[in-house]
Amino acid sequence: MVSAAEKFTEETVLWVKRHSAKHLTFAITRPESYRFSAGQFSRLGVREGAGFLWRAYSVISAEYAETLEYFVILIDGGPMSAHLAQLQAGDTLLLDKTAQGFFLPERFPDGQDLIMLSTGSGIAPFLSILQQPEIWQRFDTLALVHSVSYANELIFNDSLAELAEHPLVGENFAKLRFLPVTTREQGAGLHQRLPDSINSGALAQALKMDFNRERSRFMICGNPAMVQDTFQALLNQGFAMHRNRLAGQIMMENGF
């Protein structure tokens, strides 16, 4: 029987950046043996009393990065959020040795356009995916949509723009179409919820894309209500869930 201690390692927090009272990114040391695929999540934990508290967070760093980075939106009253709110460089977090998840673009057997739809912290897996050279070679167009309430929550705009200078993917940067969405204030981009913009055709128009079953492949990550409503909007337009034995056009994951 494998003991609990053999299932995780204890890693050091290297840095913490607080973008607002609720938004933070941080990095931890990466064990040499830790492997993950872009789009997967880690289980991070802390000791609590005689037991442990674990939560899943998508990795935002590249598969080949020397450290593991994460993006978290703190939840009022959340037990893990209470710990992360106090996080500082030099602290330790527990890391489950096995990365998890099947939110992987390589599961799509075909398609030319990858449309990544996210709200809030749901952008996290896409930040990792976009640092993989293979994804830029595989698809003709990469569209990333990040929907938030207010413009100051669009904290990754600069790092996305910096992909143009990335040594591994920069030469294909012209393939990227990034669309910010703010639902509670006016600004650049769209101002409709993602399901509504799909239903109205505004999303395809803003991205200057033609959504169709032959070319378009959708990945959806964010709060459960958005994921379900966006999924339904795409179903209404004739797209289908992708399954291992039945190829479709949609993959989805709930992000918290």
PDB file of N, CA, C and O in Angstrom, residues 118-120 145-154 180-197 223 226:
ATOM      1  N   SER A 118     -12.701  31.231 -22.531  1.00  0.00           N
ATOM      2  CA  SER A 118     -12.446  31.173 -21.094  1.00  0.00           C
ATOM      3  C   SER A 118     -13.092  32.327 -20.350  1.00  0.00           C
ATOM      4  O   SER A 118     -13.303  33.409 -20.902  1.00  0.00           O
ATOM      5  N   THR A 119     -13.381  32.078 -19.079  1.00  0.00           N
ATOM      6  CA  THR A 119     -13.758  33.137 -18.149  1.00  0.00           C
ATOM      7  C   THR A 119     -12.845  33.039 -16.942  1.00  0.00           C
ATOM      8  O   THR A 119     -12.428  31.949 -16.545  1.00  0.00           O
ATOM      9  N   GLY A 120     -12.520  34.192 -16.357  1.00  0.00           N
ATOM     10  CA  GLY A 120     -11.759  34.206 -15.114  1.00  0.00           C
ATOM     11  C   GLY A 120     -10.496  33.378 -15.173  1.00  0.00           C
ATOM     12  O   GLY A 120      -9.686  33.470 -16.095  1.00  0.00           O
ATOM     13  N   VAL A 145     -10.228  33.710 -26.315  1.00  0.00           N
ATOM     14  CA  VAL A 145     -11.201  34.673 -25.807  1.00  0.00           C
ATOM     15  C   VAL A 145     -11.187  34.598 -24.283  1.00  0.00           C
ATOM     16  O   VAL A 145     -11.327  33.519 -23.703  1.00  0.00           O
ATOM     17  N   HIS A 146     -10.985  35.738 -23.619  1.00  0.00           N
ATOM     18  CA  HIS A 146     -10.964  35.778 -22.155  1.00  0.00           C
ATOM     19  C   HIS A 146     -12.037  36.741 -21.682  1.00  0.00           C
ATOM     20  O   HIS A 146     -11.954  37.949 -21.925  1.00  0.00           O
ATOM     21  N   SER A 147     -13.049  36.199 -21.034  1.00  0.00           N
ATOM     22  CA  SER A 147     -14.171  36.995 -20.564  1.00  0.00           C
ATOM     23  C   SER A 147     -14.057  37.237 -19.062  1.00  0.00           C
ATOM     24  O   SER A 147     -13.884  36.293 -18.277  1.00  0.00           O
ATOM     25  N   VAL A 148     -14.146  38.515 -18.679  1.00  0.00           N
ATOM     26  CA  VAL A 148     -14.073  38.916 -17.273  1.00  0.00           C
ATOM     27  C   VAL A 148     -15.140  39.978 -17.028  1.00  0.00           C
ATOM     28  O   VAL A 148     -15.775  40.470 -17.967  1.00  0.00           O
ATOM     29  N   SER A 149     -15.309  40.342 -15.791  1.00  0.00           N
ATOM     30  CA  SER A 149     -16.292  41.384 -15.477  1.00  0.00           C
ATOM     31  C   SER A 149     -15.765  42.773 -15.818  1.00  0.00           C
ATOM     32  O   SER A 149     -16.445  43.576 -16.461  1.00  0.00           O
ATOM     33  N   TYR A 150     -14.531  43.055 -15.372  1.00  0.00           N
ATOM     34  CA  TYR A 150     -13.961  44.393 -15.528  1.00  0.00           C
ATOM     35  C   TYR A 150     -12.588  44.317 -16.188  1.00  0.00           C
ATOM     36  O   TYR A 150     -11.855  43.335 -16.040  1.00  0.00           O
ATOM     37  N   ALA A 151     -12.224  45.375 -16.880  1.00  0.00           N
ATOM     38  CA  ALA A 151     -10.993  45.396 -17.665  1.00  0.00           C
ATOM     39  C   ALA A 151      -9.745  45.153 -16.825  1.00  0.00           C
ATOM     40  O   ALA A 151      -8.766  44.572 -17.310  1.00  0.00           O
ATOM     41  N   ASN A 152      -9.746  45.568 -15.554  1.00  0.00           N
ATOM     42  CA  ASN A 152      -8.541  45.375 -14.735  1.00  0.00           C
ATOM     43  C   ASN A 152      -8.311  43.910 -14.370  1.00  0.00           C
ATOM     44  O   ASN A 152      -7.299  43.566 -13.745  1.00  0.00           O
ATOM     45  N   GLU A 153      -9.235  43.045 -14.754  1.00  0.00           N
ATOM     46  CA  GLU A 153      -9.059  41.603 -14.531  1.00  0.00           C
ATOM     47  C   GLU A 153      -8.381  40.919 -15.719  1.00  0.00           C
ATOM     48  O   GLU A 153      -8.089  39.724 -15.660  1.00  0.00           O
ATOM     49  N   LEU A 154      -8.113  41.669 -16.771  1.00  0.00           N
ATOM     50  CA  LEU A 154      -7.429  41.121 -17.946  1.00  0.00           C
ATOM     51  C   LEU A 154      -5.918  41.219 -17.723  1.00  0.00           C
ATOM     52  O   LEU A 154      -5.213  41.966 -18.382  1.00  0.00           O
ATOM     53  N   PRO A 180     -10.424  40.118 -25.846  1.00  0.00           N
ATOM     54  CA  PRO A 180     -10.876  40.316 -24.465  1.00  0.00           C
ATOM     55  C   PRO A 180     -12.371  40.632 -24.444  1.00  0.00           C
ATOM     56  O   PRO A 180     -12.896  41.273 -25.363  1.00  0.00           O
ATOM     57  N   VAL A 181     -13.033  40.184 -23.399  1.00  0.00           N
ATOM     58  CA  VAL A 181     -14.468  40.445 -23.225  1.00  0.00           C
ATOM     59  C   VAL A 181     -14.685  40.976 -21.815  1.00  0.00           C
ATOM     60  O   VAL A 181     -14.227  40.376 -20.843  1.00  0.00           O
ATOM     61  N   THR A 182     -15.345  42.113 -21.708  1.00  0.00           N
ATOM     62  CA  THR A 182     -15.724  42.649 -20.396  1.00  0.00           C
ATOM     63  C   THR A 182     -17.244  42.727 -20.347  1.00  0.00           C
ATOM     64  O   THR A 182     -17.865  43.341 -21.205  1.00  0.00           O
ATOM     65  N   THR A 183     -17.829  42.098 -19.341  1.00  0.00           N
ATOM     66  CA  THR A 183     -19.291  42.006 -19.297  1.00  0.00           C
ATOM     67  C   THR A 183     -19.959  43.080 -18.446  1.00  0.00           C
ATOM     68  O   THR A 183     -21.162  43.269 -18.526  1.00  0.00           O
ATOM     69  N   ARG A 184     -19.163  43.810 -17.635  1.00  0.00           N
ATOM     70  CA  ARG A 184     -19.776  44.799 -16.746  1.00  0.00           C
ATOM     71  C   ARG A 184     -19.286  46.222 -16.978  1.00  0.00           C
ATOM     72  O   ARG A 184     -19.651  47.115 -16.204  1.00  0.00           O
ATOM     73  N   GLU A 185     -18.445  46.408 -17.995  1.00  0.00           N
ATOM     74  CA  GLU A 185     -18.039  47.763 -18.352  1.00  0.00           C
ATOM     75  C   GLU A 185     -17.605  47.786 -19.814  1.00  0.00           C
ATOM     76  O   GLU A 185     -17.254  46.752 -20.388  1.00  0.00           O
ATOM     77  N   GLN A 186     -17.639  48.967 -20.384  1.00  0.00           N
ATOM     78  CA  GLN A 186     -17.229  49.128 -21.770  1.00  0.00           C
ATOM     79  C   GLN A 186     -15.704  49.201 -21.857  1.00  0.00           C
ATOM     80  O   GLN A 186     -15.029  49.608 -20.933  1.00  0.00           O
ATOM     81  N   GLY A 187     -15.182  48.787 -22.972  1.00  0.00           N
ATOM     82  CA  GLY A 187     -13.746  48.798 -23.199  1.00  0.00           C
ATOM     83  C   GLY A 187     -13.452  48.123 -24.514  1.00  0.00           C
ATOM     84  O   GLY A 187     -14.350  47.929 -25.343  1.00  0.00           O
ATOM     85  N   ALA A 188     -12.202  47.752 -24.734  1.00  0.00           N
ATOM     86  CA  ALA A 188     -11.851  47.046 -25.962  1.00  0.00           C
ATOM     87  C   ALA A 188     -12.498  45.663 -25.973  1.00  0.00           C
ATOM     88  O   ALA A 188     -12.719  45.054 -24.933  1.00  0.00           O
ATOM     89  N   GLY A 189     -12.807  45.174 -27.167  1.00  0.00           N
ATOM     90  CA  GLY A 189     -13.379  43.835 -27.287  1.00  0.00           C
ATOM     91  C   GLY A 189     -14.893  43.826 -27.197  1.00  0.00           C
ATOM     92  O   GLY A 189     -15.572  44.839 -27.382  1.00  0.00           O
ATOM     93  N   LEU A 190     -15.430  42.664 -26.870  1.00  0.00           N
ATOM     94  CA  LEU A 190     -16.882  42.477 -26.771  1.00  0.00           C
ATOM     95  C   LEU A 190     -17.383  42.784 -25.362  1.00  0.00           C
ATOM     96  O   LEU A 190     -16.610  42.835 -24.410  1.00  0.00           O
ATOM     97  N   HIS A 191     -18.704  42.922 -25.251  1.00  0.00           N
ATOM     98  CA  HIS A 191     -19.308  43.213 -23.947  1.00  0.00           C
ATOM     99  C   HIS A 191     -20.547  42.348 -23.725  1.00  0.00           C
ATOM    100  O   HIS A 191     -21.475  42.741 -23.034  1.00  0.00           O
ATOM    101  N   GLN A 192     -20.539  41.149 -24.311  1.00  0.00           N
ATOM    102  CA  GLN A 192     -21.623  40.188 -24.132  1.00  0.00           C
ATOM    103  C   GLN A 192     -21.076  38.936 -23.467  1.00  0.00           C
ATOM    104  O   GLN A 192     -19.900  38.606 -23.626  1.00  0.00           O
ATOM    105  N   ARG A 193     -21.926  38.232 -22.721  1.00  0.00           N
ATOM    106  CA  ARG A 193     -21.539  36.914 -22.232  1.00  0.00           C
ATOM    107  C   ARG A 193     -21.240  36.018 -23.429  1.00  0.00           C
ATOM    108  O   ARG A 193     -21.833  36.162 -24.506  1.00  0.00           O
ATOM    109  N   LEU A 194     -20.328  35.093 -23.259  1.00  0.00           N
ATOM    110  CA  LEU A 194     -19.909  34.251 -24.371  1.00  0.00           C
ATOM    111  C   LEU A 194     -21.068  33.490 -25.028  1.00  0.00           C
ATOM    112  O   LEU A 194     -21.155  33.467 -26.262  1.00  0.00           O
ATOM    113  N   PRO A 195     -21.974  32.882 -24.254  1.00  0.00           N
ATOM    114  CA  PRO A 195     -23.086  32.184 -24.925  1.00  0.00           C
ATOM    115  C   PRO A 195     -23.923  33.125 -25.789  1.00  0.00           C
ATOM    116  O   PRO A 195     -24.332  32.761 -26.897  1.00  0.00           O
ATOM    117  N   ASP A 196     -24.163  34.345 -25.292  1.00  0.00           N
ATOM    118  CA  ASP A 196     -24.960  35.310 -26.054  1.00  0.00           C
ATOM    119  C   ASP A 196     -24.242  35.730 -27.334  1.00  0.00           C
ATOM    120  O   ASP A 196     -24.862  35.895 -28.388  1.00  0.00           O
ATOM    121  N   SER A 197     -22.915  35.901 -27.241  1.00  0.00           N
ATOM    122  CA  SER A 197     -22.165  36.328 -28.429  1.00  0.00           C
ATOM    123  C   SER A 197     -22.074  35.216 -29.470  1.00  0.00           C
ATOM    124  O   SER A 197     -21.939  35.494 -30.665  1.00  0.00           O
ATOM    125  N   ASN A 223     -16.102  29.155 -15.289  1.00  0.00           N
ATOM    126  CA  ASN A 223     -17.075  28.802 -14.259  1.00  0.00           C
ATOM    127  C   ASN A 223     -18.133  27.869 -14.844  1.00  0.00           C
ATOM    128  O   ASN A 223     -18.448  27.925 -16.038  1.00  0.00           O
ATOM    129  N   MET A 226     -20.998  29.252 -17.141  1.00  0.00           N
ATOM    130  CA  MET A 226     -20.547  29.676 -18.465  1.00  0.00           C
ATOM    131  C   MET A 226     -20.244  28.475 -19.348  1.00  0.00           C
ATOM    132  O   MET A 226     -20.629  28.433 -20.516  1.00  0.00           O
TER     133      MET A 226
END
